[in-house]
Coordinates of C-alpha atoms in Angstrom, one line a residue:
Chain A
M10 CA 110.4 175.7 137.0
T11 CA 110.8 172.8 139.3
S12 CA 114.4 171.8 139.0
G13 CA 116.7 174.3 140.8
R14 CA 119.7 172.1 141.1
I15 CA 122.1 173.2 143.8
V16 CA 125.3 173.0 141.7
D17 CA 127.9 170.6 143.1
G18 CA 126.3 170.4 146.5
T19 CA 128.7 168.0 148.2
A20 CA 131.7 170.1 147.1
R21 CA 130.2 173.2 148.8
I22 CA 129.7 171.7 152.3
D23 CA 132.7 172.4 154.5
P24 CA 133.1 169.4 156.9
T25 CA 135.6 171.2 159.0
S26 CA 133.4 174.2 159.6
D27 CA 131.9 174.9 163.0
R28 CA 128.6 175.7 161.2
P29 CA 126.3 172.6 161.4
V30 CA 125.9 170.9 158.0
Y31 CA 122.1 171.5 157.9
K32 CA 122.8 175.2 158.3
Q33 CA 125.3 175.1 155.5
I34 CA 122.8 173.5 153.3
A35 CA 120.2 176.1 154.3
D36 CA 122.8 178.8 153.4
L37 CA 123.3 177.4 149.9
I38 CA 119.6 177.2 149.2
R39 CA 119.1 180.7 150.5
Q40 CA 121.9 181.9 148.2
E41 CA 120.1 180.4 145.3
I42 CA 116.9 182.3 146.3
D43 CA 118.8 185.6 146.9
R44 CA 120.5 185.3 143.5
G45 CA 117.2 184.8 141.8
Q46 CA 118.1 181.2 140.7
L47 CA 115.0 180.1 142.6
E48 CA 112.1 182.5 142.4
A49 CA 108.9 182.9 144.4
D50 CA 106.6 179.8 144.1
D51 CA 109.5 177.7 142.5
K52 CA 109.5 174.2 143.9
L53 CA 112.7 173.2 145.7
P54 CA 114.3 169.9 144.6
S55 CA 112.7 167.0 146.4
E56 CA 114.2 165.7 149.7
T57 CA 115.5 162.7 147.9
E58 CA 117.1 164.8 145.2
L59 CA 118.7 167.1 147.9
M60 CA 119.9 164.0 149.7
R61 CA 121.7 162.9 146.6
Q62 CA 123.1 166.3 145.7
F63 CA 124.5 166.9 149.2
G64 CA 125.2 163.3 150.1
K65 CA 123.4 163.8 153.5
T66 CA 120.7 162.0 155.3
R67 CA 117.0 162.8 155.1
T68 CA 117.0 164.2 158.7
T69 CA 119.7 166.7 157.8
I70 CA 117.9 167.8 154.7
R71 CA 114.6 168.2 156.7
R72 CA 116.4 170.3 159.3
A73 CA 117.7 172.6 156.5
I74 CA 114.3 173.0 155.0
G75 CA 112.8 173.5 158.5
E76 CA 115.3 176.3 159.1
L77 CA 114.2 178.0 155.9
A78 CA 110.6 177.6 156.7
A79 CA 111.1 179.2 160.2
E80 CA 112.7 182.2 158.4
G81 CA 109.6 182.4 156.2
R82 CA 111.8 181.8 153.1
V83 CA 110.0 178.6 152.0
R84 CA 106.6 177.0 152.7
T85 CA 106.2 173.3 152.8
E86 CA 103.2 171.3 151.6
R87 CA 103.1 167.8 153.0
G88 CA 103.6 165.2 150.3
V89 CA 104.2 167.8 147.7
G90 CA 107.4 169.6 148.6
A91 CA 108.8 173.0 149.6
F92 CA 108.3 176.2 147.7
V93 CA 110.1 179.5 147.7
K94 CA 108.0 182.1 149.5
P95 CA 108.4 185.9 149.4
S96 CA 108.2 187.7 152.8
V97 CA 105.1 189.4 151.7
L98 CA 102.6 187.6 149.6
P99 CA 102.0 189.0 146.1
E100 CA 98.3 189.4 146.9
A101 CA 99.1 191.4 150.1
L102 CA 96.9 194.4 150.7
V103 CA 98.5 197.9 150.7
R104 CA 97.5 199.8 153.8
E105 CA 97.9 203.5 153.1
P106 CA 96.7 205.5 156.1
Y107 CA 96.9 208.9 154.5
D108 CA 94.4 207.7 152.0
R109 CA 92.3 205.1 153.8
L110 CA 91.5 207.4 156.7
A111 CA 90.4 210.3 154.4
R112 CA 87.0 211.6 155.2
H113 CA 85.6 211.3 151.6
H114 CA 85.9 207.5 151.9
Y115 CA 83.8 207.1 155.0
R116 CA 81.5 210.1 154.6
D117 CA 80.8 210.2 150.8
E118 CA 81.6 206.7 149.6
G119 CA 80.4 204.8 152.7
Q120 CA 83.7 202.9 152.7
S121 CA 85.4 201.8 155.9
P122 CA 89.2 201.8 155.9
L123 CA 89.3 198.0 155.4
Y124 CA 87.3 198.4 152.2
V125 CA 89.9 200.9 151.0
D126 CA 92.7 198.4 151.7
A127 CA 90.9 195.7 149.7
A128 CA 90.4 198.1 146.8
S129 CA 94.1 198.7 146.8
R130 CA 94.5 195.3 145.2
G131 CA 91.3 195.5 143.2
L132 CA 89.5 193.1 145.5
N133 CA 85.7 193.0 145.4
P134 CA 84.5 194.8 148.6
E135 CA 82.2 191.8 149.2
T136 CA 85.3 189.7 150.0
V137 CA 85.8 192.0 153.0
Q138 CA 84.1 190.0 155.7
Q139 CA 84.0 189.6 159.4
D140 CA 83.4 186.8 161.8
H141 CA 83.8 185.9 165.4
V142 CA 82.1 189.2 166.2
E143 CA 81.8 189.9 169.9
L144 CA 80.4 193.1 171.5
D145 CA 80.9 193.7 175.2
E146 CA 81.9 196.1 177.9
V147 CA 85.3 195.4 179.5
R148 CA 87.9 197.1 181.6
A149 CA 90.3 198.7 179.2
P150 CA 93.7 197.1 179.0
D151 CA 96.3 199.6 180.3
D152 CA 97.8 200.4 176.9
V153 CA 94.3 201.2 175.6
A154 CA 93.2 203.2 178.6
G155 CA 96.3 205.3 178.3
R156 CA 95.7 206.0 174.6
L157 CA 92.0 206.9 175.3
G158 CA 93.1 209.2 178.1
L159 CA 91.1 207.1 180.7
E160 CA 92.0 205.9 184.2
P161 CA 93.5 202.4 184.2
G162 CA 90.8 199.9 184.5
A163 CA 88.1 202.2 183.2
V164 CA 85.2 200.4 181.5
V165 CA 84.9 200.8 177.7
F166 CA 82.9 199.3 174.9
R167 CA 84.7 196.7 172.8
R168 CA 83.9 195.3 169.4
R169 CA 86.0 192.2 168.5
R170 CA 86.2 190.8 165.1
R171 CA 88.3 188.7 162.7
M172 CA 88.5 190.4 159.4
W173 CA 88.9 188.7 156.0
A174 CA 89.8 190.0 152.6
G175 CA 90.0 188.0 149.4
G176 CA 89.2 184.7 151.2
M177 CA 92.1 185.0 153.7
P178 CA 91.9 186.1 157.4
T179 CA 94.0 189.3 157.6
Q180 CA 93.7 190.6 161.1
L181 CA 92.1 190.2 164.6
T182 CA 90.7 193.5 165.6
S183 CA 89.3 195.2 168.7
T184 CA 87.7 198.6 168.5
Y185 CA 87.6 200.3 171.9
L186 CA 85.2 203.2 172.5
P187 CA 84.7 205.4 175.6
L188 CA 81.2 204.6 177.0
D189 CA 79.8 208.0 176.2
V190 CA 80.9 207.6 172.5
A191 CA 79.6 204.0 172.2
V192 CA 75.9 204.8 171.6
G193 CA 73.3 203.8 169.0
A194 CA 74.7 202.2 165.8
L195 CA 78.2 202.1 167.3
R196 CA 76.9 199.3 169.5
A197 CA 75.3 197.4 166.7
A198 CA 76.8 194.2 165.1
S199 CA 77.2 196.2 161.9
T200 CA 78.0 199.9 162.0
G201 CA 76.7 200.6 158.5
P202 CA 78.1 202.6 155.6
G203 CA 81.4 204.2 156.4
G204 CA 81.8 202.2 159.6
T205 CA 82.8 203.4 163.0
H206 CA 84.3 206.7 161.9
A207 CA 81.2 207.8 160.0
R208 CA 79.0 206.9 163.1
I209 CA 81.3 208.8 165.4
E210 CA 81.0 211.9 163.2
D211 CA 77.2 211.4 163.2
L212 CA 77.3 212.1 166.9
G213 CA 78.8 215.5 166.2
Y214 CA 82.5 214.8 166.7
E215 CA 84.8 216.0 164.0
L216 CA 87.8 213.7 163.6
T217 CA 90.9 215.8 163.3
S218 CA 93.8 213.4 163.4
F219 CA 95.0 209.8 164.0
T220 CA 98.1 208.3 165.4
E221 CA 99.3 204.9 164.5
N222 CA 101.8 202.8 166.4
L223 CA 103.3 199.6 165.0
S224 CA 105.5 196.9 166.4
V225 CA 106.2 193.3 165.5
R226 CA 106.5 189.9 167.2
M227 CA 106.0 186.2 166.6
P228 CA 102.4 185.1 166.9
R229 CA 100.9 183.3 169.9
P230 CA 99.4 179.9 169.2
Y231 CA 95.8 181.0 169.0
E232 CA 96.8 183.8 166.5
V233 CA 98.5 181.2 164.3
R234 CA 95.2 179.3 164.2
E235 CA 92.9 182.2 163.8
L236 CA 95.0 183.9 161.1
R237 CA 96.1 180.6 159.5
L238 CA 99.7 181.7 159.6
E239 CA 102.5 179.7 158.1
P240 CA 105.7 179.2 160.0
G241 CA 108.1 182.1 159.9
V242 CA 105.4 184.7 159.6
P243 CA 105.4 187.4 162.3
V244 CA 102.4 189.5 163.3
V245 CA 102.1 193.3 163.6
D246 CA 100.6 194.9 166.7
L247 CA 98.8 198.0 165.5
Y248 CA 97.2 200.7 167.6
Q249 CA 95.3 203.4 165.7
T250 CA 93.9 206.2 167.8
A251 CA 91.3 208.7 166.4
Y252 CA 91.1 212.2 167.9
A253 CA 88.4 214.8 167.8
G254 CA 90.5 217.8 168.6
E255 CA 92.3 217.0 171.8
R256 CA 90.0 214.2 172.7
P257 CA 90.8 210.5 171.8
V258 CA 87.4 209.0 170.8
E259 CA 88.4 205.6 169.5
C260 CA 91.3 203.1 169.9
F261 CA 91.5 200.5 167.2
V262 CA 93.8 197.6 168.0
A263 CA 94.7 194.9 165.4
V264 CA 96.9 191.9 165.2
I265 CA 97.8 191.7 161.5
A266 CA 99.3 188.9 159.5
G267 CA 102.8 190.1 158.6
D268 CA 102.7 188.6 155.1
R269 CA 99.3 189.9 154.1
Y270 CA 99.9 193.7 154.4
V271 CA 102.4 196.3 153.2
F272 CA 102.2 199.6 155.0
K273 CA 102.7 202.7 152.9
Y274 CA 102.9 206.3 154.1
R275 CA 103.1 209.4 152.0
I276 CA 104.5 212.3 154.0
D277 CA 104.6 215.8 152.7
A278 CA 107.7 217.9 153.7
G279 CA 105.4 220.9 154.4
Chain B
M17 CA 104.5 171.9 190.9
T18 CA 107.8 172.6 189.2
T19 CA 108.5 171.1 185.8
D20 CA 111.7 169.5 187.2
T21 CA 109.7 167.0 189.2
R22 CA 106.9 166.5 186.6
T23 CA 106.6 163.1 185.2
L24 CA 105.0 163.1 181.8
D25 CA 102.1 160.8 181.0
V26 CA 102.4 158.9 177.9
V27 CA 101.0 161.0 175.1
T28 CA 99.8 159.1 172.2
V29 CA 100.8 160.3 168.8
D30 CA 97.9 159.8 166.6
P31 CA 99.0 158.0 163.4
M32 CA 95.8 159.0 161.7
D33 CA 96.6 162.7 162.3
D34 CA 97.5 164.7 159.2
R35 CA 100.2 166.5 161.0
P36 CA 103.8 165.1 161.1
V37 CA 104.8 163.8 164.5
Y38 CA 107.2 166.7 165.2
K39 CA 104.3 169.1 164.6
Q40 CA 102.1 167.1 167.0
I41 CA 104.8 167.4 169.7
A42 CA 105.4 171.1 169.0
D43 CA 101.6 171.8 169.1
W44 CA 101.3 169.9 172.3
I45 CA 104.0 171.9 174.0
R46 CA 102.6 175.2 172.5
E47 CA 99.2 174.4 174.0
Q48 CA 100.8 173.9 177.4
I49 CA 102.4 177.3 177.1
D50 CA 99.2 178.8 175.8
R51 CA 97.2 177.4 178.7
G52 CA 99.7 178.5 181.3
D53 CA 100.6 175.0 182.4
L54 CA 104.2 175.9 181.3
R55 CA 105.1 179.4 182.4
P56 CA 107.8 181.7 181.4
G57 CA 111.1 180.5 182.9
D58 CA 109.9 176.9 183.3
R59 CA 112.1 174.1 182.1
L60 CA 110.5 171.9 179.4
P61 CA 110.6 168.1 179.9
S62 CA 113.9 166.8 178.7
E63 CA 114.4 165.3 175.3
T64 CA 114.5 161.8 176.8
E65 CA 111.2 162.4 178.7
L66 CA 109.6 163.7 175.5
L67 CA 110.7 160.9 173.3
T68 CA 109.5 158.4 175.8
A69 CA 106.2 160.1 176.3
F70 CA 105.6 160.5 172.5
A71 CA 107.3 157.2 171.5
A72 CA 109.2 159.3 169.0
S73 CA 112.8 159.4 167.9
R74 CA 115.3 161.8 169.3
S75 CA 115.6 163.6 166.0
T76 CA 111.9 164.1 165.8
V77 CA 111.8 165.6 169.3
R78 CA 114.7 167.9 168.4
H79 CA 112.9 169.0 165.3
A80 CA 109.9 169.9 167.4
L81 CA 112.1 171.9 169.9
E82 CA 113.9 173.7 167.0
Q83 CA 110.5 174.8 165.6
L84 CA 109.4 176.2 169.0
T85 CA 112.8 177.9 169.4
N86 CA 112.5 179.5 166.0
E87 CA 109.0 180.7 166.9
G88 CA 110.4 182.4 169.9
H89 CA 108.4 180.3 172.4
V90 CA 111.4 178.6 174.1
Q91 CA 115.1 179.0 174.4
P92 CA 117.7 176.3 174.9
L93 CA 120.3 177.1 177.5
R94 CA 123.4 175.0 176.9
G95 CA 123.7 172.1 179.2
R96 CA 120.7 173.1 181.3
G97 CA 117.8 172.2 179.0
V98 CA 115.1 174.1 177.1
F99 CA 113.1 176.8 178.9
V100 CA 109.9 178.7 178.2
R101 CA 111.2 182.1 177.1
P102 CA 110.6 184.8 179.7
Q103 CA 108.4 187.6 178.4
I104 CA 110.8 190.3 179.3
Q105 CA 110.6 193.1 176.8
P106 CA 113.4 195.5 176.3
R107 CA 112.0 199.0 176.3
R108 CA 111.2 200.0 172.7
L109 CA 112.5 203.1 171.1
I110 CA 109.7 204.9 169.3
I111 CA 110.7 206.0 165.8
R112 CA 108.4 208.9 164.7
D113 CA 107.5 209.5 161.1
P114 CA 110.1 211.5 159.2
S115 CA 108.0 214.6 158.7
N116 CA 109.0 216.2 162.0
F117 CA 112.6 215.3 161.3
V118 CA 112.6 217.1 158.0
M119 CA 111.0 220.1 159.6
R120 CA 113.6 220.1 162.3
Q121 CA 116.4 219.5 160.0
R122 CA 115.4 222.4 157.9
D123 CA 115.8 224.5 161.0
L124 CA 119.3 223.0 161.1
L125 CA 118.9 221.3 164.3
T126 CA 121.8 218.9 164.1
R127 CA 120.7 215.4 165.0
P128 CA 116.9 214.9 165.3
M129 CA 117.1 211.1 165.5
I130 CA 119.7 211.3 168.3
E131 CA 117.7 214.0 170.1
D132 CA 114.6 212.0 169.9
A133 CA 116.3 208.9 171.2
E134 CA 117.9 210.8 174.1
A135 CA 114.5 212.4 175.0
Q136 CA 113.2 208.8 175.4
G137 CA 116.2 207.8 177.6
F138 CA 118.3 206.0 175.0
A139 CA 122.0 206.5 174.4
Y140 CA 122.4 206.4 170.6
T141 CA 125.5 205.9 168.6
Q142 CA 126.3 204.8 165.1
R143 CA 129.1 203.1 163.2
I144 CA 129.8 203.6 159.5
R145 CA 129.9 200.2 157.8
A146 CA 130.7 201.5 154.3
L147 CA 130.8 204.6 152.2
E148 CA 131.1 203.4 148.6
E149 CA 129.8 203.3 145.1
V150 CA 127.9 200.1 144.2
P151 CA 125.7 198.9 141.4
A152 CA 122.1 199.7 142.3
P153 CA 120.3 196.6 143.5
R154 CA 117.1 195.9 141.7
D155 CA 114.7 197.3 144.4
V156 CA 116.8 200.4 145.0
A157 CA 117.1 201.0 141.2
A158 CA 113.3 200.8 140.9
D159 CA 112.8 203.4 143.7
L160 CA 115.5 205.7 142.2
Q161 CA 114.0 205.3 138.7
V162 CA 117.3 204.1 137.2
E163 CA 118.4 200.9 135.5
P164 CA 119.5 198.1 137.9
G165 CA 123.2 198.1 138.1
T166 CA 123.5 201.9 137.6
P167 CA 126.3 203.1 140.0
V168 CA 124.9 204.7 143.2
F169 CA 126.5 205.9 146.3
V170 CA 125.6 204.1 149.6
R171 CA 126.2 205.0 153.2
R172 CA 125.8 201.9 155.3
R173 CA 125.5 202.4 159.1
L174 CA 125.0 200.2 162.1
V175 CA 123.0 202.0 164.8
L176 CA 123.5 201.0 168.4
Y177 CA 121.3 201.9 171.4
R178 CA 121.5 201.6 175.1
G179 CA 118.3 202.0 177.1
D180 CA 118.1 203.5 180.6
D181 CA 116.5 200.3 182.0
P182 CA 118.8 198.4 184.4
G183 CA 121.1 196.0 182.7
S184 CA 120.7 197.6 179.3
V185 CA 123.9 197.6 177.3
L186 CA 124.9 199.3 174.1
S187 CA 123.9 196.9 171.4
P188 CA 123.2 196.9 167.7
A189 CA 119.6 197.7 166.9
K190 CA 119.3 198.9 163.4
L191 CA 120.9 198.6 160.0
A192 CA 120.5 201.8 158.0
D193 CA 121.6 202.1 154.3
S194 CA 121.1 205.3 152.5
Y195 CA 121.4 205.1 148.6
L196 CA 121.9 208.3 146.6
P197 CA 122.3 209.0 142.9
I198 CA 125.9 209.8 142.1
D199 CA 125.2 213.4 141.1
I200 CA 123.5 214.0 144.4
A201 CA 126.2 212.3 146.5
V202 CA 128.8 215.0 146.5
G203 CA 130.9 216.7 149.1
R204 CA 130.2 215.9 152.7
I205 CA 127.6 213.3 151.8
R206 CA 130.5 211.1 151.0
Q207 CA 132.2 211.8 154.3
P208 CA 131.7 209.9 157.6
D209 CA 130.2 213.0 159.2
T210 CA 127.7 214.7 156.9
G211 CA 127.7 217.9 159.1
R212 CA 124.8 220.0 160.5
G213 CA 121.4 218.8 159.4
G214 CA 122.8 215.6 157.9
T215 CA 122.2 214.2 154.4
F216 CA 118.9 216.0 153.9
A217 CA 120.5 219.4 154.6
R218 CA 123.3 218.7 152.1
I219 CA 120.7 217.6 149.5
A220 CA 118.8 220.8 150.0
E221 CA 121.9 222.9 149.7
S222 CA 122.7 221.4 146.4
G223 CA 119.4 222.9 145.1
H224 CA 117.0 220.0 145.5
R225 CA 114.2 221.1 147.7
L226 CA 112.7 218.0 149.4
T227 CA 108.9 217.9 148.8
H228 CA 107.7 214.6 150.1
F229 CA 108.5 211.1 151.3
V230 CA 107.0 207.7 150.5
E231 CA 107.6 205.2 153.2
R232 CA 106.9 201.4 152.8
V233 CA 107.1 199.2 155.8
L234 CA 106.9 195.4 156.0
F235 CA 107.4 192.9 158.8
R236 CA 109.4 189.7 158.3
M237 CA 111.9 187.3 159.8
P238 CA 115.5 188.4 159.5
H239 CA 118.0 187.0 157.0
P240 CA 121.0 185.3 158.6
D241 CA 123.4 188.3 157.9
E242 CA 120.9 190.6 159.6
S243 CA 120.5 188.3 162.6
R244 CA 124.3 188.2 162.9
L245 CA 124.8 192.0 162.6
L246 CA 121.9 192.8 164.9
R247 CA 122.6 189.9 167.3
L248 CA 119.0 188.8 167.1
G249 CA 117.9 185.9 169.2
A250 CA 115.8 183.1 167.6
G251 CA 112.2 184.1 167.0
I252 CA 112.8 187.9 166.8
P253 CA 111.4 189.4 163.6
V254 CA 112.5 192.6 162.0
I255 CA 110.9 195.8 160.7
D256 CA 111.9 196.4 157.1
Q257 CA 111.5 200.1 156.3
T258 CA 112.1 201.8 152.9
R259 CA 111.7 205.5 152.6
V260 CA 112.1 207.4 149.3
A261 CA 112.8 211.1 149.5
Y262 CA 111.6 213.2 146.6
A263 CA 112.5 216.6 145.3
G264 CA 109.4 217.2 143.1
E265 CA 109.2 214.2 140.8
R266 CA 112.7 213.2 141.3
P267 CA 113.7 210.5 143.9
V268 CA 116.9 211.8 145.5
E269 CA 117.5 209.3 148.3
V270 CA 116.4 205.7 149.1
F271 CA 116.7 204.9 152.8
K272 CA 116.5 201.3 153.7
A273 CA 116.5 200.2 157.4
V274 CA 116.2 196.9 159.1
L275 CA 115.2 197.4 162.7
A276 CA 115.4 194.8 165.5
G277 CA 111.7 193.9 166.1
D278 CA 111.9 193.6 169.8
R279 CA 113.4 197.1 170.3
H280 CA 111.4 199.4 168.1
E281 CA 108.0 200.8 167.6
L282 CA 107.0 203.0 164.7
E283 CA 104.7 206.0 165.2
Y284 CA 102.9 208.0 162.6
R285 CA 100.7 211.0 163.0
I286 CA 98.0 211.3 160.3
P287 CA 96.0 214.5 160.0
A288 CA 92.4 214.0 159.0
R289 CA 91.6 215.3 155.5

């Protein structure tokens, strides 16, 4: 569908309202989306068509569309038009910690959690790729040191990567390990089947629990570039800490594209 | 050097660049912020300075500034100009996964959410926005395994917090809507005060033993009504949380919350298995 006529546009703009006209136009288009008159991937009427329907200038129409783009309700393709966009892409991965962190995945199947995520949408594991890999020793940021139970400024091993799935960058990650844990394959560019968790257990630690902390914010400019984010897409700050008994042995930090992941938790009432 | 005395060199907009002019201007300002040339609290060059420097129209410059405002990088202060937004973070309330709430509610502790907030130094209060029967919206209907439009009972609340940090005021932080099938929504569940142990305790008393929860979380920009009710500034995203409570196979409650993104953190504890 490519029409989506906003019925009687001029009649629905209130010239006496305090609300700027471009916001009123954005409201009307938003209503069409909310009512299902315009669905995901539908093309909005062209600028020229909207100018005609609302009897307003191109600048006003562009501001209205810009407002919707900033909210993540539409995406614009230059020279093509604006399209309705869901807040989470249909191809978003489902991240289900109670499953993805289960031992059988990393011990028996040699699957790291990121492979489990990709499998949630039937993606070929080969599309899970990494680039911009950096391995170094750094002073732990305060939030990481706290989670690892280390003194502020303690030196830790860090593996930084950009992760891809299905041809899209999904997250920028840093794996922090205490120096005594970061030995052997844990310092290699590739950690091998089952990833970091399998290698930590190879050292004789038994992982007993994880905590996950999530918060959200708008991306910084380099994150927009690295994750190829569209306007109106926030990022998730994730901290995942792995424990062997009382001891935190890994802190995994990720900046995740908000429109490429759904988080799902199944919690038993016990 | 303060930005007030800065004179902008003429920055050439590249006509061969694929990006629209307003994007080139927004990108240029963003880079200044990224590099630290413009610091939190600094005033941006005025509209007039920018349109002169970029040889662009005023509406193009405004478009660029709107984009940066929407991204949360800058904030316009009426009559004073546009400023790089200070990175002051309100302290975040940590919302822990519901398993411990359920455990505690079964012990008939009265208000686990409130106790948890108070333990973190937050004053917590809520206002009932609505207690009513409504046709189930499509997404709620799917989670309750009923046809869209089936009557369901909804409790809509606005939750307000005040932190213990200086200057913190009681302000809206969360929209919480609880949808229940009509046959479950009986007695005190329909009252403003659901009594000791809250909705879960009342559901359990009616013979539906809660067995598990499935929680879905996504992160997005707010819709305008959410911005208004939560008084969100530009560039503040929200946490969109849906939690379905099950008694065996049967979904008995769908809880939908929209949390101000600058004021919350979610925490889950995941046992290894």
